[in-house]
PDB file of C-alpha atoms in Angstrom:
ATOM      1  CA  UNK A 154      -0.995 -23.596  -8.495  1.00  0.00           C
ATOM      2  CA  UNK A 155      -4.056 -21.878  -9.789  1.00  0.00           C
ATOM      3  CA  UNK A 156      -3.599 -19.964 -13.046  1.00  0.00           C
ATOM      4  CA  UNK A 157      -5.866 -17.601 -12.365  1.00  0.00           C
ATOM      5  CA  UNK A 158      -3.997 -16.371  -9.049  1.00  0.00           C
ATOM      6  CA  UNK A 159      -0.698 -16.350 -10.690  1.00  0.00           C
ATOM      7  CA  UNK A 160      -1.479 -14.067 -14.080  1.00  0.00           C
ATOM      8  CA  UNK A 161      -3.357 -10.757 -13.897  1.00  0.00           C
ATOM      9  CA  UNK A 162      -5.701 -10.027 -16.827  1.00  0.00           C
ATOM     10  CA  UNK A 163      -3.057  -8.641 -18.783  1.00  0.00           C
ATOM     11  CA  UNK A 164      -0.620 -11.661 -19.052  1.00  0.00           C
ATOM     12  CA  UNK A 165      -3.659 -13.867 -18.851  1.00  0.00           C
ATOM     13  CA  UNK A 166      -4.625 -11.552 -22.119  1.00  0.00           C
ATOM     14  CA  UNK A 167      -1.049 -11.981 -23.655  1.00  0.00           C
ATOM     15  CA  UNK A 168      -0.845 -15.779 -23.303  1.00  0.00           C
ATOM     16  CA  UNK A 169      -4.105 -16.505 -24.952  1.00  0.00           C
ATOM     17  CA  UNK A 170      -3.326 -13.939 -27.792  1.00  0.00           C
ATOM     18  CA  UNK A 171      -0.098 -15.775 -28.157  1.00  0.00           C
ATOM     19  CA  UNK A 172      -0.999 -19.458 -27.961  1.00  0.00           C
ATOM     20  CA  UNK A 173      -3.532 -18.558 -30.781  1.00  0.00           C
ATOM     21  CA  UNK A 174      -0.547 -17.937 -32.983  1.00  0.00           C
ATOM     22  CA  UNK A 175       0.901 -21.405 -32.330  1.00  0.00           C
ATOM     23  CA  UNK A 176       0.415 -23.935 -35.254  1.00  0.00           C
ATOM     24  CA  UNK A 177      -2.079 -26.753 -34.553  1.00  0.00           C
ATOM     25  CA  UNK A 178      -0.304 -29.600 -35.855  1.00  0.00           C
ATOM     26  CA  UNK A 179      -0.949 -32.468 -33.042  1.00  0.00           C
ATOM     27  CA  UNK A 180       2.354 -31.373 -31.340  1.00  0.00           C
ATOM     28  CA  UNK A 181       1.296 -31.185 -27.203  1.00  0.00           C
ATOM     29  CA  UNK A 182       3.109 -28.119 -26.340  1.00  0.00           C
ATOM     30  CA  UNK A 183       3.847 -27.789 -22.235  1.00  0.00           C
ATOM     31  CA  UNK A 184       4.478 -24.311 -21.031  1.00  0.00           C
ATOM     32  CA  UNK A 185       7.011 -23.439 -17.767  1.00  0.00           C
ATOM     33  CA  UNK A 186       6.184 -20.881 -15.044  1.00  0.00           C
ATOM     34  CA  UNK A 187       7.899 -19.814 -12.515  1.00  0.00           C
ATOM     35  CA  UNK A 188       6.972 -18.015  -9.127  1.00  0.00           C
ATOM     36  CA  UNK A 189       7.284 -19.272  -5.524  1.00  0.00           C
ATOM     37  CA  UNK A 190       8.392 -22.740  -7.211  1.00  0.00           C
ATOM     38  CA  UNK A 191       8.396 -24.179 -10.843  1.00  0.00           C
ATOM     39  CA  UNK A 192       4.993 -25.659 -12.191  1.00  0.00           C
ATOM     40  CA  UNK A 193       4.072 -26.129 -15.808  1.00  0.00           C
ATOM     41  CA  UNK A 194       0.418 -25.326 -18.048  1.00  0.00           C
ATOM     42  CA  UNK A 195      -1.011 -26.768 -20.695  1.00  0.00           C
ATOM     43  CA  UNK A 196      -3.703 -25.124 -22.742  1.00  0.00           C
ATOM     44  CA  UNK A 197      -6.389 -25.569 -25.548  1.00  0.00           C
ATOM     45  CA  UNK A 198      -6.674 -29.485 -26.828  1.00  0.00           C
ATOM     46  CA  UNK A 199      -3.981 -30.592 -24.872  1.00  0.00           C
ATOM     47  CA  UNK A 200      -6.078 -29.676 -21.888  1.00  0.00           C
ATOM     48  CA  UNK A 201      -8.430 -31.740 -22.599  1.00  0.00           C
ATOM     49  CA  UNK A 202      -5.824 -34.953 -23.686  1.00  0.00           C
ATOM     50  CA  UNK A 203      -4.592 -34.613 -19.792  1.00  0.00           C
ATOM     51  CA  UNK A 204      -7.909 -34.515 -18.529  1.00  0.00           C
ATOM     52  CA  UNK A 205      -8.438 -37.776 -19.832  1.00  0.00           C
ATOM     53  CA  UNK A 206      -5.284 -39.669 -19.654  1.00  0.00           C
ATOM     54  CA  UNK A 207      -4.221 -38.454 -16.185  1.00  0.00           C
ATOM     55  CA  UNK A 208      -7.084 -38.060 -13.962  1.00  0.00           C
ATOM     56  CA  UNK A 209      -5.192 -39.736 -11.601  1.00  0.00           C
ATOM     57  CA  UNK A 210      -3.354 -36.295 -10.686  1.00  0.00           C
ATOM     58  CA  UNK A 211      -6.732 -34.157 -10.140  1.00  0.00           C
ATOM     59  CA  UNK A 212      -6.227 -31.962 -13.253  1.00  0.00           C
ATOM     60  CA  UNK A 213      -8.245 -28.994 -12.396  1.00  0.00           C
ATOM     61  CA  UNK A 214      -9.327 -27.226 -15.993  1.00  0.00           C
ATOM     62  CA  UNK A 215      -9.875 -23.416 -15.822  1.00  0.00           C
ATOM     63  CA  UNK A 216     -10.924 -21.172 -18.508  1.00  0.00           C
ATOM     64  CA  UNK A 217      -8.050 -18.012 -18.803  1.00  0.00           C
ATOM     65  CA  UNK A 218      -8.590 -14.903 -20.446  1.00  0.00           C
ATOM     66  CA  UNK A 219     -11.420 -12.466 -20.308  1.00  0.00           C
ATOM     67  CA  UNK A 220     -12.484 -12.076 -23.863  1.00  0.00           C
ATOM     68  CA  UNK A 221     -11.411 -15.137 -25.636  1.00  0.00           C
ATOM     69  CA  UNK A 222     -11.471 -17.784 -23.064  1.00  0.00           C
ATOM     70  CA  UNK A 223      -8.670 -20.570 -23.075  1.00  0.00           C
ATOM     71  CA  UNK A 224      -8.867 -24.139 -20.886  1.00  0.00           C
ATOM     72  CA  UNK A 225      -5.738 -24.490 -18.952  1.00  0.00           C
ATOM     73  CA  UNK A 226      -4.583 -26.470 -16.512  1.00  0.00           C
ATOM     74  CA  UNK A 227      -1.410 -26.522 -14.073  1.00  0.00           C
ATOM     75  CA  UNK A 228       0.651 -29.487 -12.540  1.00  0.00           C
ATOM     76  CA  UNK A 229       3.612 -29.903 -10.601  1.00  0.00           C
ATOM     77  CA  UNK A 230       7.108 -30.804 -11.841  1.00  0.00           C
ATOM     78  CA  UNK A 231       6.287 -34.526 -10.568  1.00  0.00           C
ATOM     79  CA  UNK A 232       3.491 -34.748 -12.768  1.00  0.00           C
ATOM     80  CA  UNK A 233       5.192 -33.137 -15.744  1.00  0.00           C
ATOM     81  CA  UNK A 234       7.863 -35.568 -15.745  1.00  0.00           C
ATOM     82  CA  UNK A 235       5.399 -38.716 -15.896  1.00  0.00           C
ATOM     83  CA  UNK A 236       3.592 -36.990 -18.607  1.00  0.00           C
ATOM     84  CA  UNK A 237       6.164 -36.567 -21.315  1.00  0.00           C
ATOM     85  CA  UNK A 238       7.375 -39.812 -20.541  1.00  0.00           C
ATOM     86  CA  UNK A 239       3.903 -41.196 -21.261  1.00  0.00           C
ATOM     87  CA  UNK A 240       3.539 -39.155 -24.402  1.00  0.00           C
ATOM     88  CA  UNK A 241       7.209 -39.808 -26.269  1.00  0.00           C
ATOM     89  CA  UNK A 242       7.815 -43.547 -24.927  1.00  0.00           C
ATOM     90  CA  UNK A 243       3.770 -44.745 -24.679  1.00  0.00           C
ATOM     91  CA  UNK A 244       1.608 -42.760 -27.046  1.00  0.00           C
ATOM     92  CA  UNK A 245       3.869 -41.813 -29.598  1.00  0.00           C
ATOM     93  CA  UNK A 246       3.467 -38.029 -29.519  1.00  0.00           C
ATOM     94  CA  UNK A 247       5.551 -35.025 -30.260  1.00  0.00           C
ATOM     95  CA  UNK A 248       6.175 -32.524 -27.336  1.00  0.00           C
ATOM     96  CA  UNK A 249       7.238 -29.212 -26.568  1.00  0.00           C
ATOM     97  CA  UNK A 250       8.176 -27.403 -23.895  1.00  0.00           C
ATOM     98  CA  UNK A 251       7.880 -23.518 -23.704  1.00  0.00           C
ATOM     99  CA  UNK A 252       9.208 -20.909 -21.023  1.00  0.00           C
ATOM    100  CA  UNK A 253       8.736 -17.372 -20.992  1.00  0.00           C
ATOM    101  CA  UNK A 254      11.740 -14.752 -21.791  1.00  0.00           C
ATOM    102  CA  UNK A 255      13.913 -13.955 -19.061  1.00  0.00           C
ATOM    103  CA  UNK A 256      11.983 -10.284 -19.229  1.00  0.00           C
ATOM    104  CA  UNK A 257       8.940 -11.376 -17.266  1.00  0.00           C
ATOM    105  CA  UNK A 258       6.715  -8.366 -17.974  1.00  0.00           C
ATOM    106  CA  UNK A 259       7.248  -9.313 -22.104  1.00  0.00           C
ATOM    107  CA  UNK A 260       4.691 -11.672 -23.506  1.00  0.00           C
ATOM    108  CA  UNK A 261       7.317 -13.434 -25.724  1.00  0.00           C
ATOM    109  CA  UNK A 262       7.969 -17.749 -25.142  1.00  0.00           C
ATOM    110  CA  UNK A 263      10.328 -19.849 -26.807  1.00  0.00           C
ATOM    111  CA  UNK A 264      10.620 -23.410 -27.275  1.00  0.00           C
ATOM    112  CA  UNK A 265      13.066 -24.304 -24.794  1.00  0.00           C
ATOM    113  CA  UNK A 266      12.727 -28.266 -25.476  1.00  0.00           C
ATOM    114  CA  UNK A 267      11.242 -30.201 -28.318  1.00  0.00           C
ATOM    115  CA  UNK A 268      10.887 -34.292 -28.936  1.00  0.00           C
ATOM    116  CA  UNK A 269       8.841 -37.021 -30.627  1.00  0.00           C
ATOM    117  CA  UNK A 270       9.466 -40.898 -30.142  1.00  0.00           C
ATOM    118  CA  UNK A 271      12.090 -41.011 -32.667  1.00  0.00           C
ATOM    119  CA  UNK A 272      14.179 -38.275 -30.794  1.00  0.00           C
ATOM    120  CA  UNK A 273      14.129 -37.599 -27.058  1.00  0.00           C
ATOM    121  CA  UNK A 274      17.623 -36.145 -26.273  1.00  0.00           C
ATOM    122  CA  UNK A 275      16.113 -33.403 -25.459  1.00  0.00           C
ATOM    123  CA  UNK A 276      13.983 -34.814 -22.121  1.00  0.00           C
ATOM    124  CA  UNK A 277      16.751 -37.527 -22.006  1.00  0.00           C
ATOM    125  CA  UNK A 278      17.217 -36.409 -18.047  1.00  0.00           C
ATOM    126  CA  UNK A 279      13.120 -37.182 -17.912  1.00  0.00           C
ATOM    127  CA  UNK A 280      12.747 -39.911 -19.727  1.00  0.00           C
ATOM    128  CA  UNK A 281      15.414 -42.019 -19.295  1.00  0.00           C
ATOM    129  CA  UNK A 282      15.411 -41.568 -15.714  1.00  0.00           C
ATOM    130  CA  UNK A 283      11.617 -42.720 -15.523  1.00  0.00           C
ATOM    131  CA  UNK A 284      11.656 -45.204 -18.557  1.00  0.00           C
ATOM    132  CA  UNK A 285      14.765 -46.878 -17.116  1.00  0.00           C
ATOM    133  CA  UNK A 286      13.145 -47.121 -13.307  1.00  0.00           C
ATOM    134  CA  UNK A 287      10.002 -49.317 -14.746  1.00  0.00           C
ATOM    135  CA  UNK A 288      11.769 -51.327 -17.693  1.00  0.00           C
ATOM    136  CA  UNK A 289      13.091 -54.613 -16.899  1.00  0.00           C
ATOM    137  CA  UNK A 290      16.682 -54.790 -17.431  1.00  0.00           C
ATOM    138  CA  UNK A 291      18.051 -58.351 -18.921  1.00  0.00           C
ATOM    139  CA  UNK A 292      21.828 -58.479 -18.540  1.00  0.00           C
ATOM    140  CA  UNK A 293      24.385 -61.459 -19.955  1.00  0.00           C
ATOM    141  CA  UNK A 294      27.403 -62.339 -18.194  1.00  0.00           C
ATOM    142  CA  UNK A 295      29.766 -64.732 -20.257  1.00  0.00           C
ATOM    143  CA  UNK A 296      33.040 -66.535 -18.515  1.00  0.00           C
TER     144      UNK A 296
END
């Protein structure tokens, strides 16, 4: 999904006005949209970590926003799901995940998920699932 298909000027306006509020404290925040399916965005810096880490999934970086311009990128839920595992078991980073108010026409997001390496119960359905597929799993039978 293209961002710039799926918001209008006015909620591509409202996003960038509202990720400018966000603190920047190293935290890579992912944000959830909705429309014909489920897809997720990430915007600013973090735009440009995915870029780099994951060009294996064709990030495509677009600039949102008419006045003050914001990089953004979308990926699937696939993609999402091998990215926070990356960042909370691999590179040690804090995440969040953001999804817009139920009210679709209101600008307003909340944190709907938040972890860091020391505390992933959050994306435990994510991670564990993934993490557990490509451990290796030693197990000790005694008689």
């Amino acid at each position: 999904p293209r961002l710039t298909q799926a918001l209008d000027d006015k909620a591509q306006a409202a996003f960038v006005h509202f990720f400018t509020t966000l603190p920047t404290d190293g935290t890579v925040r992912i944000f959830q949209r909705t429309g014909t399916r489920t897809y997720y965005s990430s915007h600013g810096a973090d735009v440009e970590l995915f870029s780099n880490w994951y060009l294996r999934f064709g990030v495509e970086v677009v600039n949102i926003g008419a006045l003050q311009k914001l990089p953004s990128a979308a990926f699937s839920q696939a993609n999402y799901e091998e990215m926070v595992t990356d960042l909370l078991v691999h590179r040690n980073r804090r995440v969040e995940v953001w999804a817009q108010d139920s009210d679709k026409k209101a600008a307003g997001w909340r944190c709907v998920k938040r972890g860091s390496p020391g505390n992933m119960q959050e994306f435990e359905g994510v991670v564990v699932t993934d993490g557990l597929r490509d451990a290796p799993v030693v197990v000790a039978v005694t008689c």
